[in-house]
Amino acid sequence: MTLSSAPSPRTIRIAAALLIGPDGRTLLVRKRGTEAFMQPGGKIEAHEQPVHALARELEEELGLVIDPAHATYLGPFSAPAANEPGFVVQAELFLLTIDSDVSPAAEIEEVRWIDPATDGDLSLAPLTRDVILPFYRASLTAIA
């Protein structure tokens, strides 16, 4: 038996939202004390279903109350964690179209609506920059 010398990445399980507004822009958030913008959402507690974790996090972080039945599951996505070196974030991603005002709360310092075809001239988390926005752009092209 051979042991690998490379450490295995540690995983952070989250539920995240691809929130789309009525004008087609998507909402990104930045946590206090960080630089990278990312999808809203957060860690899934041991007793939670991902969609319920998402609903809890959106209410805590943005004052946004959603009906979990209206969240469309897009699948699992992963990338290196933006704010925790050596970790990989494993996101259960949901699509939600909203027409509500949101306000940063809890650990969220800033929210920005961006055109998903661009990076909004923002520093983006790897999951957002390399995985979620390209996935969303490809889905828009596929249905156009």
CSV table of C-alpha atoms in Angstrom, one decimal:
chain,number,residue,atom,x,y,z
A,1,MET,CA,0.0,0.0,0.0
A,2,THR,CA,1.3,3.4,-1.0
A,3,LEU,CA,0.4,6.6,0.8
A,4,SER,CA,0.2,9.7,-1.3
A,5,SER,CA,2.5,12.5,-0.2
A,6,ALA,CA,0.2,15.2,-1.5
A,7,PRO,CA,-2.4,16.3,1.1
A,8,SER,CA,-5.9,15.9,0.0
A,9,PRO,CA,-7.9,19.2,-0.2
A,10,ARG,CA,-10.3,19.9,2.6
A,11,THR,CA,-13.8,20.4,1.5
A,12,ILE,CA,-16.3,23.1,2.5
A,13,ARG,CA,-19.9,22.2,1.6
A,14,ILE,CA,-22.1,25.1,0.7
A,15,ALA,CA,-25.4,26.0,-0.9
A,16,ALA,CA,-25.2,28.9,-3.3
A,17,ALA,CA,-27.6,30.9,-5.5
A,18,LEU,CA,-27.3,32.2,-9.0
A,19,LEU,CA,-29.7,35.1,-8.3
A,20,ILE,CA,-31.0,36.7,-11.4
A,21,GLY,CA,-32.9,40.0,-11.3
A,22,PRO,CA,-35.6,41.2,-13.7
A,23,ASP,CA,-33.0,43.0,-15.9
A,24,GLY,CA,-30.9,39.8,-16.3
A,25,ARG,CA,-28.1,40.9,-14.0
A,26,THR,CA,-26.8,38.5,-11.3
A,27,LEU,CA,-26.2,39.4,-7.6
A,28,LEU,CA,-22.7,38.9,-6.1
A,29,VAL,CA,-21.7,39.4,-2.5
A,30,ARG,CA,-18.4,40.2,-0.7
A,31,LYS,CA,-17.9,39.1,2.9
A,32,ARG,CA,-16.5,41.6,5.4
A,33,GLY,CA,-12.7,41.6,5.4
A,34,THR,CA,-12.3,39.9,2.0
A,35,GLU,CA,-11.8,41.1,-1.6
A,36,ALA,CA,-13.5,38.5,-3.8
A,37,PHE,CA,-17.1,38.7,-4.8
A,38,MET,CA,-19.1,35.4,-5.0
A,39,GLN,CA,-22.6,34.0,-5.2
A,40,PRO,CA,-24.6,34.4,-2.0
A,41,GLY,CA,-25.1,31.4,0.1
A,42,GLY,CA,-23.3,29.6,2.8
A,43,LYS,CA,-22.3,26.4,4.7
A,44,ILE,CA,-24.8,23.5,4.8
A,45,GLU,CA,-25.4,22.4,8.4
A,46,ALA,CA,-25.3,18.6,9.1
A,47,HIS,CA,-29.1,18.4,9.6
A,48,GLU,CA,-30.0,20.6,6.5
A,49,GLN,CA,-31.0,19.9,3.0
A,50,PRO,CA,-29.0,22.2,0.6
A,51,VAL,CA,-32.0,24.2,-0.5
A,52,HIS,CA,-33.0,24.8,3.1
A,53,ALA,CA,-29.5,25.9,3.9
A,54,LEU,CA,-29.7,28.3,1.0
A,55,ALA,CA,-33.0,29.8,2.2
A,56,ARG,CA,-31.6,30.3,5.7
A,57,GLU,CA,-28.4,31.9,4.4
A,58,LEU,CA,-30.2,34.2,2.0
A,59,GLU,CA,-32.4,35.5,4.8
A,60,GLU,CA,-29.5,35.9,7.2
A,61,GLU,CA,-27.1,37.6,4.7
A,62,LEU,CA,-29.5,39.6,2.5
A,63,GLY,CA,-32.9,39.8,4.2
A,64,LEU,CA,-34.2,37.8,1.3
A,65,VAL,CA,-37.0,35.4,2.1
A,66,ILE,CA,-37.4,32.7,-0.6
A,67,ASP,CA,-39.7,29.7,-1.2
A,68,PRO,CA,-37.4,26.8,-1.5
A,69,ALA,CA,-39.8,25.3,-4.0
A,70,HIS,CA,-39.0,28.1,-6.4
A,71,ALA,CA,-35.2,27.3,-6.4
A,72,THR,CA,-34.1,25.3,-9.5
A,73,TYR,CA,-31.3,23.0,-8.7
A,74,LEU,CA,-28.4,23.4,-11.2
A,75,GLY,CA,-26.0,20.8,-9.8
A,76,PRO,CA,-22.8,20.5,-7.8
A,77,PHE,CA,-19.9,22.7,-8.7
A,78,SER,CA,-16.5,23.0,-7.1
A,79,ALA,CA,-13.3,25.2,-7.1
A,80,PRO,CA,-10.6,26.3,-4.8
A,81,ALA,CA,-12.0,28.3,-1.9
A,82,ALA,CA,-11.5,32.1,-2.2
A,83,ASN,CA,-10.9,32.9,1.4
A,84,GLU,CA,-9.6,29.6,2.9
A,85,PRO,CA,-6.3,28.5,1.4
A,86,GLY,CA,-6.0,24.7,1.1
A,87,PHE,CA,-9.7,24.2,0.9
A,88,VAL,CA,-12.0,23.3,-1.9
A,89,VAL,CA,-15.6,24.7,-1.9
A,90,GLN,CA,-18.2,22.2,-3.1
A,91,ALA,CA,-21.4,24.1,-3.9
A,92,GLU,CA,-24.9,22.9,-4.5
A,93,LEU,CA,-26.0,25.6,-6.9
A,94,PHE,CA,-29.6,26.8,-7.3
A,95,LEU,CA,-31.1,29.3,-9.8
A,96,LEU,CA,-33.5,31.9,-8.5
A,97,THR,CA,-35.1,34.8,-10.2
A,98,ILE,CA,-35.9,37.6,-7.8
A,99,ASP,CA,-37.6,41.0,-8.0
A,100,SER,CA,-36.8,42.1,-4.4
A,101,ASP,CA,-34.5,44.6,-2.8
A,102,VAL,CA,-31.6,43.1,-0.8
A,103,SER,CA,-29.4,44.6,1.8
A,104,PRO,CA,-26.1,43.3,3.1
A,105,ALA,CA,-26.3,41.8,6.6
A,106,ALA,CA,-24.5,39.4,8.9
A,107,GLU,CA,-21.0,38.9,7.4
A,108,ILE,CA,-21.8,40.5,4.0
A,109,GLU,CA,-20.2,43.9,3.6
A,110,GLU,CA,-21.2,44.6,0.0
A,111,VAL,CA,-23.6,43.5,-2.7
A,112,ARG,CA,-23.3,44.1,-6.5
A,113,TRP,CA,-25.5,43.4,-9.4
A,114,ILE,CA,-23.4,42.6,-12.5
A,115,ASP,CA,-24.1,41.7,-16.1
A,116,PRO,CA,-23.3,37.9,-16.1
A,117,ALA,CA,-21.5,38.3,-19.5
A,118,THR,CA,-18.7,40.3,-17.7
A,119,ASP,CA,-16.8,40.2,-14.5
A,120,GLY,CA,-18.2,43.6,-13.5
A,121,ASP,CA,-14.6,44.8,-13.0
A,122,LEU,CA,-14.6,43.0,-9.7
A,123,SER,CA,-12.3,40.6,-8.0
A,124,LEU,CA,-14.2,37.3,-8.2
A,125,ALA,CA,-13.9,34.1,-6.2
A,126,PRO,CA,-12.6,31.1,-8.3
A,127,LEU,CA,-16.0,29.3,-8.2
A,128,THR,CA,-17.7,32.4,-9.5
A,129,ARG,CA,-15.1,33.4,-12.1
A,130,ASP,CA,-14.0,30.0,-13.4
A,131,VAL,CA,-17.1,27.8,-13.0
A,132,ILE,CA,-20.5,29.5,-12.3
A,133,LEU,CA,-20.4,32.5,-14.6
A,134,PRO,CA,-19.0,30.5,-17.5
A,135,PHE,CA,-21.7,27.8,-16.9
A,136,TYR,CA,-24.4,30.5,-16.9
A,137,ARG,CA,-23.1,32.2,-20.0
A,138,ALA,CA,-23.0,28.8,-21.8
A,139,SER,CA,-26.6,28.1,-20.8
A,140,LEU,CA,-27.7,31.5,-22.2
A,141,THR,CA,-26.0,30.7,-25.5
A,142,ALA,CA,-27.6,27.3,-25.6
A,143,ILE,CA,-31.1,28.6,-25.3
A,144,ALA,CA,-30.6,31.6,-27.5
